[in-house]
XYZ file of C-alpha atoms in Angstrom:
443
model
C -11.659 -8.877 -23.860
C -12.357 -7.794 -20.298
C -16.055 -7.188 -20.886
C -16.503 -10.655 -22.365
C -14.677 -12.251 -19.448
C -16.670 -10.289 -16.873
C -19.952 -11.196 -18.573
C -18.862 -14.838 -18.491
C -18.145 -14.564 -14.775
C -21.580 -13.097 -14.085
C -23.292 -15.968 -15.915
C -21.308 -18.550 -13.965
C -22.019 -16.747 -10.702
C -25.728 -16.854 -11.460
C -25.524 -20.618 -12.032
C -23.609 -21.116 -8.771
C -26.119 -19.082 -6.771
C -29.044 -21.088 -8.148
C -27.247 -24.353 -7.362
C -26.434 -23.467 -3.761
C -30.029 -22.435 -3.111
C -31.359 -25.875 -4.019
C -32.140 -28.125 -1.078
C -32.231 -31.365 -3.137
C -29.019 -30.942 -5.090
C -28.266 -33.641 -7.697
C -25.230 -33.628 -9.956
C -27.140 -34.964 -13.010
C -29.712 -32.193 -12.811
C -27.000 -29.621 -12.218
C -25.130 -30.798 -15.352
C -28.227 -30.376 -17.501
C -29.026 -26.962 -16.018
C -25.471 -25.620 -16.077
C -24.368 -27.098 -19.419
C -25.944 -24.530 -21.784
C -24.819 -21.457 -19.775
C -21.265 -22.816 -19.574
C -21.204 -23.391 -23.351
C -22.461 -19.847 -23.891
C -19.819 -18.571 -21.496
C -17.068 -20.408 -23.360
C -18.190 -19.092 -26.725
C -18.424 -15.490 -25.509
C -15.054 -15.648 -23.758
C -13.442 -17.152 -26.874
C -14.934 -14.547 -29.200
C -13.577 -11.740 -27.040
C -10.259 -13.274 -26.034
C -8.960 -14.927 -29.235
C -8.520 -11.612 -31.144
C -6.771 -10.177 -28.094
C -4.456 -13.204 -27.943
C -3.604 -12.914 -31.633
C -2.865 -9.207 -31.292
C -0.701 -9.855 -28.240
C 1.364 -12.418 -30.151
C 1.777 -10.087 -33.129
C 3.241 -7.392 -30.888
C 5.479 -9.844 -29.080
C 3.684 -9.905 -25.731
C 3.876 -13.675 -25.241
C 3.206 -14.592 -21.623
C 2.215 -17.790 -19.903
C -0.697 -17.900 -17.459
C 1.699 -17.710 -14.532
C 3.374 -14.634 -16.035
C 0.015 -12.992 -16.654
C -0.998 -13.450 -13.043
C 2.184 -11.658 -12.015
C 1.387 -8.691 -14.234
C -0.606 -5.748 -12.934
C -1.276 -4.309 -9.511
C -3.817 -5.872 -7.138
C -7.030 -3.976 -6.701
C -6.341 -3.219 -3.071
C -4.778 -0.088 -4.519
C -8.121 0.748 -6.151
C -10.048 0.632 -2.869
C -11.666 4.029 -2.616
C -14.277 6.199 -1.016
C -17.395 7.088 -3.016
C -17.094 10.159 -5.213
C -19.338 12.679 -6.917
C -19.005 15.872 -8.941
C -20.734 17.982 -6.311
C -18.472 16.964 -3.424
C -15.357 16.582 -5.563
C -13.626 19.748 -4.373
C -14.196 18.740 -0.731
C -13.344 15.039 -0.894
C -10.591 14.901 -3.533
C -7.969 14.490 -0.807
C -9.848 11.399 0.427
C -9.641 9.635 -2.920
C -8.442 6.094 -3.559
C -4.892 4.997 -2.943
C -4.232 4.470 -6.629
C -6.324 3.889 -9.733
C -9.476 5.542 -11.027
C -12.467 3.377 -10.118
C -14.795 4.858 -7.523
C -18.467 4.085 -6.897
C -20.925 6.917 -6.356
C -22.655 7.727 -3.091
C -26.179 6.893 -4.292
C -25.541 3.232 -5.298
C -23.766 2.601 -2.002
C -26.550 4.202 0.078
C -29.367 2.447 -1.805
C -27.623 -0.940 -1.621
C -27.061 -0.632 2.134
C -30.660 0.486 2.693
C -31.994 -2.444 0.633
C -29.868 -4.897 2.623
C -31.504 -3.596 5.783
C -34.964 -3.927 4.203
C -34.534 -7.566 3.127
C -32.816 -8.517 6.382
C -34.534 -11.257 8.365
C -35.035 -11.137 12.111
C -33.924 -14.740 12.586
C -30.295 -15.711 12.121
C -28.308 -18.869 11.600
C -25.563 -19.591 14.082
C -22.521 -17.355 13.812
C -19.139 -18.977 13.129
C -17.127 -16.000 14.319
C -15.046 -17.386 17.178
C -12.710 -15.724 19.647
C -9.532 -16.780 17.801
C -10.597 -14.929 14.667
C -11.440 -11.882 16.771
C -7.927 -11.894 18.229
C -6.451 -12.258 14.724
C -8.558 -9.362 13.423
C -7.541 -7.105 16.312
C -3.874 -7.975 15.784
C -3.972 -7.285 12.048
C -5.749 -3.957 12.594
C -3.146 -2.830 15.140
C -0.303 -3.995 12.887
C -1.782 -2.096 9.934
C -1.968 1.153 11.906
C 1.662 0.813 13.008
C 2.866 -0.165 9.521
C 1.000 2.740 7.912
C 2.910 5.290 10.000
C 6.171 3.472 9.198
C 5.644 3.383 5.408
C 8.725 5.523 4.566
C 10.870 3.445 6.918
C 9.694 0.217 5.273
C 10.763 1.480 1.841
C 14.121 2.650 3.209
C 14.716 -0.662 4.968
C 13.980 -2.585 1.770
C 16.523 -0.504 -0.127
C 19.176 -1.131 2.529
C 18.598 -4.891 2.517
C 18.776 -5.145 -1.268
C 20.185 -2.120 -3.058
C 18.734 -2.925 -6.491
C 15.216 -3.360 -5.125
C 12.755 -0.814 -6.474
C 9.988 -0.364 -3.906
C 7.126 1.467 -5.555
C 4.845 3.282 -3.038
C 1.940 1.296 -4.455
C 3.635 -1.929 -3.396
C 4.069 -0.771 0.205
C 0.425 0.307 0.375
C -0.754 -3.015 -1.055
C 1.316 -5.076 1.358
C -0.062 -3.108 4.310
C -3.727 -2.916 3.259
C -4.330 -6.373 1.764
C -4.214 -8.395 5.031
C -6.351 -5.765 6.770
C -9.047 -5.730 4.083
C -9.135 -9.527 3.918
C -9.619 -9.817 7.685
C -12.229 -7.045 7.792
C -14.154 -8.703 4.940
C -14.027 -12.095 6.676
C -15.139 -10.457 9.925
C -18.150 -8.892 8.206
C -19.187 -12.133 6.476
C -19.170 -14.041 9.771
C -21.148 -11.616 11.897
C -24.716 -12.331 12.981
C -25.830 -9.155 11.194
C -24.607 -10.377 7.803
C -26.197 -13.775 8.310
C -29.596 -12.160 8.815
C -28.977 -10.144 5.655
C -27.978 -13.278 3.732
C -31.211 -15.045 4.661
C -33.125 -12.129 3.172
C -30.958 -12.039 0.054
C -31.770 -15.655 -0.807
C -35.267 -14.624 -1.853
C -33.944 -11.818 -4.111
C -31.876 -13.749 -6.652
C -30.882 -10.904 -9.008
C -30.062 -8.547 -6.150
C -28.130 -11.415 -4.575
C -26.187 -11.999 -7.798
C -24.953 -8.462 -8.357
C -24.225 -7.790 -4.693
C -21.869 -10.751 -4.612
C -20.436 -9.767 -7.994
C -19.233 -6.548 -6.378
C -18.011 -8.436 -3.304
C -16.167 -10.984 -5.478
C -14.411 -8.175 -7.326
C -13.344 -6.690 -4.006
C -11.999 -9.994 -2.664
C -10.097 -10.789 -5.868
C -8.759 -7.237 -5.770
C -6.572 -8.175 -2.836
C -4.295 -10.276 -5.040
C -2.906 -12.478 -6.272
C 0.490 -11.054 -7.262
C 2.081 -7.716 -8.044
C 4.907 -7.055 -10.498
C 6.529 -3.634 -10.569
C 9.148 -2.199 -12.904
C 11.284 -5.223 -13.636
C 11.187 -6.582 -10.075
C 8.635 -9.191 -9.050
C 7.146 -8.595 -5.609
C 4.833 -11.378 -4.482
C 1.654 -10.494 -2.584
C -0.465 -13.620 -2.107
C -4.210 -13.696 -1.514
C -5.349 -17.361 -1.292
C -8.898 -16.592 -2.474
C -7.768 -14.421 -5.354
C -5.068 -16.880 -6.422
C -7.519 -19.806 -6.407
C -10.096 -17.917 -8.470
C -7.432 -16.619 -10.835
C -6.233 -20.077 -11.816
C -9.558 -21.958 -11.584
C -12.234 -19.504 -12.767
C -12.666 -19.742 -16.578
C -11.441 -16.637 -18.350
C -9.957 -14.869 -15.339
C -6.413 -16.070 -16.048
C -6.524 -14.461 -19.491
C -6.728 -10.960 -18.038
C -3.406 -9.219 -18.602
C -3.759 -6.990 -15.549
C -5.893 -8.217 -12.675
C -6.618 -4.580 -11.829
C -9.282 -4.603 -14.578
C -11.499 -6.424 -12.080
C -12.141 -3.001 -10.560
C -14.899 -2.326 -13.089
C -17.002 -5.090 -11.498
C -17.293 -3.122 -8.245
C -19.278 -0.160 -9.656
C -21.042 -2.570 -12.048
C -22.372 -4.681 -9.198
C -23.309 -1.658 -7.093
C -24.873 0.083 -10.094
C -27.277 -2.788 -10.757
C -28.056 -3.340 -7.077
C -28.876 0.375 -6.807
C -31.727 0.013 -9.308
C -33.004 -3.167 -7.680
C -32.633 -1.586 -4.248
C -34.743 1.376 -5.325
C -37.610 -0.938 -6.325
C -37.301 -3.047 -3.155
C -37.336 -0.044 -0.840
C -40.189 1.669 -2.684
C -42.342 -1.470 -2.584
C -41.734 -1.812 1.148
C -43.317 1.621 1.770
C -47.069 1.330 2.385
C -48.075 4.988 2.229
C -48.147 6.415 -1.351
C -46.944 9.765 0.019
C -43.797 8.130 1.397
C -43.170 6.522 -1.992
C -43.296 9.926 -3.691
C -41.020 11.498 -1.080
C -38.552 8.622 -1.418
C -38.491 8.941 -5.225
C -37.938 12.689 -4.930
C -35.024 12.217 -2.504
C -33.337 9.639 -4.758
C -33.785 11.853 -7.818
C -32.356 14.853 -5.959
C -29.259 12.945 -4.817
C -28.759 11.628 -8.344
C -28.848 15.142 -9.816
C -26.444 16.423 -7.152
C -23.976 13.648 -7.931
C -23.914 14.018 -11.700
C -24.346 17.798 -11.986
C -21.055 19.755 -11.944
C -21.972 22.478 -9.466
C -20.459 25.900 -10.161
C -17.425 26.885 -8.046
C -17.334 23.397 -6.508
C -16.481 21.080 -9.358
C -16.717 21.534 -13.096
C -15.361 19.774 -16.195
C -11.709 20.439 -16.982
C -11.127 22.848 -19.861
C -7.687 23.498 -21.311
C -7.219 27.263 -21.556
C -5.814 28.358 -24.913
C -3.204 30.642 -23.350
C -1.959 27.773 -21.162
C -1.002 25.561 -24.100
C 2.780 25.709 -24.669
C 3.647 27.200 -28.046
C 5.606 24.132 -29.177
C 2.434 22.023 -29.012
C 0.452 24.606 -30.960
C 3.153 24.433 -33.631
C 3.115 20.626 -33.668
C -0.642 20.714 -34.136
C -0.179 22.602 -37.421
C 2.797 20.521 -38.612
C 2.587 17.492 -40.892
C 1.782 14.134 -39.356
C 4.573 11.998 -37.916
C 5.739 10.244 -34.712
C 6.878 12.503 -31.862
C 9.521 11.792 -29.224
C 9.895 14.146 -26.264
C 13.053 14.479 -24.185
C 13.808 14.056 -21.323
C 12.273 10.597 -21.135
C 11.208 9.813 -17.580
C 12.889 6.872 -15.852
C 9.427 5.723 -14.769
C 6.889 5.336 -17.581
C 4.293 6.996 -15.334
C 6.295 10.218 -15.604
C 5.403 10.478 -19.293
C 1.752 11.142 -18.480
C 2.205 14.874 -19.138
C 3.449 14.088 -22.657
C 0.383 11.950 -23.266
C -1.898 14.776 -22.134
C -0.176 17.226 -24.476
C -0.449 14.739 -27.349
C -4.198 15.367 -27.206
C -3.361 18.832 -28.533
C -1.123 17.934 -31.487
C -2.919 14.588 -32.220
C 0.257 12.791 -33.351
C 1.687 9.409 -32.407
C 3.741 9.622 -29.235
C 6.602 7.156 -28.875
C 7.390 7.683 -25.191
C 3.826 7.931 -23.902
C 2.271 6.516 -20.752
C 0.892 2.958 -20.992
C -0.369 0.150 -18.756
C 2.969 -1.619 -19.133
C 6.550 -0.655 -19.942
C 7.712 -2.073 -23.244
C 11.413 -2.735 -23.700
C 11.863 -0.059 -26.370
C 10.662 2.735 -24.123
C 12.866 1.525 -21.292
C 15.913 1.703 -23.575
C 14.983 5.219 -24.673
C 14.843 6.336 -21.031
C 18.495 5.305 -20.658
C 19.637 7.673 -23.435
C 21.128 10.836 -21.938
C 22.966 12.156 -25.014
C 20.831 12.091 -28.156
C 23.737 13.250 -30.306
C 25.553 9.923 -29.883
C 25.486 7.377 -32.695
C 23.762 4.777 -30.491
C 20.982 7.197 -29.561
C 20.451 8.377 -33.139
C 20.185 4.796 -34.411
C 17.448 4.192 -31.834
C 15.556 7.297 -32.980
C 15.872 6.237 -36.625
C 14.628 2.739 -35.793
C 11.493 4.066 -34.133
C 10.775 6.390 -37.050
C 10.891 9.608 -35.018
C 9.947 12.571 -37.225
C 9.716 15.277 -34.564
C 12.144 15.412 -31.647
C 11.097 17.844 -28.894
C 13.902 18.693 -26.445
C 12.743 20.447 -23.271
C 14.809 22.402 -20.785
C 16.395 20.268 -18.090
C 17.929 21.740 -14.945
C 17.195 25.306 -16.088
C 18.686 25.064 -19.577
C 18.946 22.992 -22.728
C 21.442 20.095 -22.785
C 24.887 20.751 -24.278
C 24.420 18.178 -27.014
C 21.348 20.035 -28.394
C 23.104 21.597 -31.412
C 21.643 22.840 -34.686
C 21.846 19.393 -36.253
C 21.661 15.945 -34.643
C 22.458 13.435 -37.378
C 19.515 13.553 -39.795
C 17.577 15.771 -37.386
C 17.865 19.501 -37.942
C 16.546 22.267 -35.731
C 13.360 23.616 -37.263
C 11.863 25.703 -34.444
C 13.112 27.324 -31.223
C 10.786 28.123 -28.326
C 11.479 29.474 -24.850
C 11.199 26.059 -23.218
C 11.690 23.636 -26.101
C 13.695 22.926 -29.246
C 11.959 21.098 -32.094
C 13.968 18.965 -34.542
C 12.690 17.456 -37.795
C 13.787 14.335 -39.672
C 12.263 14.530 -43.146
C 13.288 10.963 -44.007
C 11.818 9.367 -40.892
C 10.557 5.808 -41.233
C 10.516 2.768 -38.959
C 13.572 0.598 -39.484
C 13.553 -2.204 -36.919
C 16.208 -4.885 -37.132
C 15.011 -8.290 -38.443
C 14.092 -10.951 -35.890
C 16.922 -13.256 -37.029
């Protein structure tokens, strides 16, 4: 669904750019020019989104547009430095605040260089006044102070409202979002950017994808964040407006998926930038040298250099024996205990499920479904209430790990219909031969 929505956004952006570049704008002509692309956009968005909507309703994830906008973390947490395989071991500690979307060095460098090439010497009048400068300076100073006081902010929130769960991601978002908005506004209003913009107007495709990346960044600063059963509002006026007005954007379950537009925009501008820069070089020798430099940087970025960064390989002797056994066992859903209070804590179980290749009930996901939350509240799996929950979810294999240095007291030979089938140093494996899903009826 996300790819269809993003493609729709790019088409609409292209229409908007063409419209704003016309000196003799007329609404009738605009309607005729924009009508077919908008119809195409609607069809593509519908084709991608309707199956997603039907699937969401079948699984019970019924949310209104307002609820969808409150679901998922803003992309300010995905703001990151460029990354590459070659420099990975040196720059891993400088990675993004949260998330996994990082552009490469080469697209960023080529895009910046192309902006300098197309830049015009003349400039339209700057609108950056002294009041905005004072605001920017104040926000920057406030951000620096707040960043050093991050732990105190979380502690203060807990003291004000004891049931408030302040995720570190929330604190980071609240601190960074105003700063990034002001810095972006500052950049757009400088004389330098205005000279760049005049040059971009003659390069329509480059213009389109550059602003696609910038749009993704601006929307990334909001609109709202919802974390673990508590709604924490973080408003970005631009992001909120686009979220409710832009066709297709409100159907995105998690606004964080906008992050893929940042490397998409920079990836396309990198190719266009390469052609622009190469054409601007008059001497054929310089063109060859430039091509060689770009090719070299590209190889360095994508090649996993030895002893610096290389693909992860799971060593056979590092795989716990219980997962090797599960790999050979018959197919069936697996539940691992203890279940983390935070669904993010189950990531290690998801990684190990790649070994045994069986369905994992308490795995990591983009959202916390109610069933998993209830399972995390079970501390004694020998109780009748806990066993009924395991039967309902059709658990065939129950893996009980050591907790606090030893196995829990309730981990006996038999737990209801579960009987102990294998004992390992760090885990007990139980089997329910009659496992099948047995959810209660809706009525």
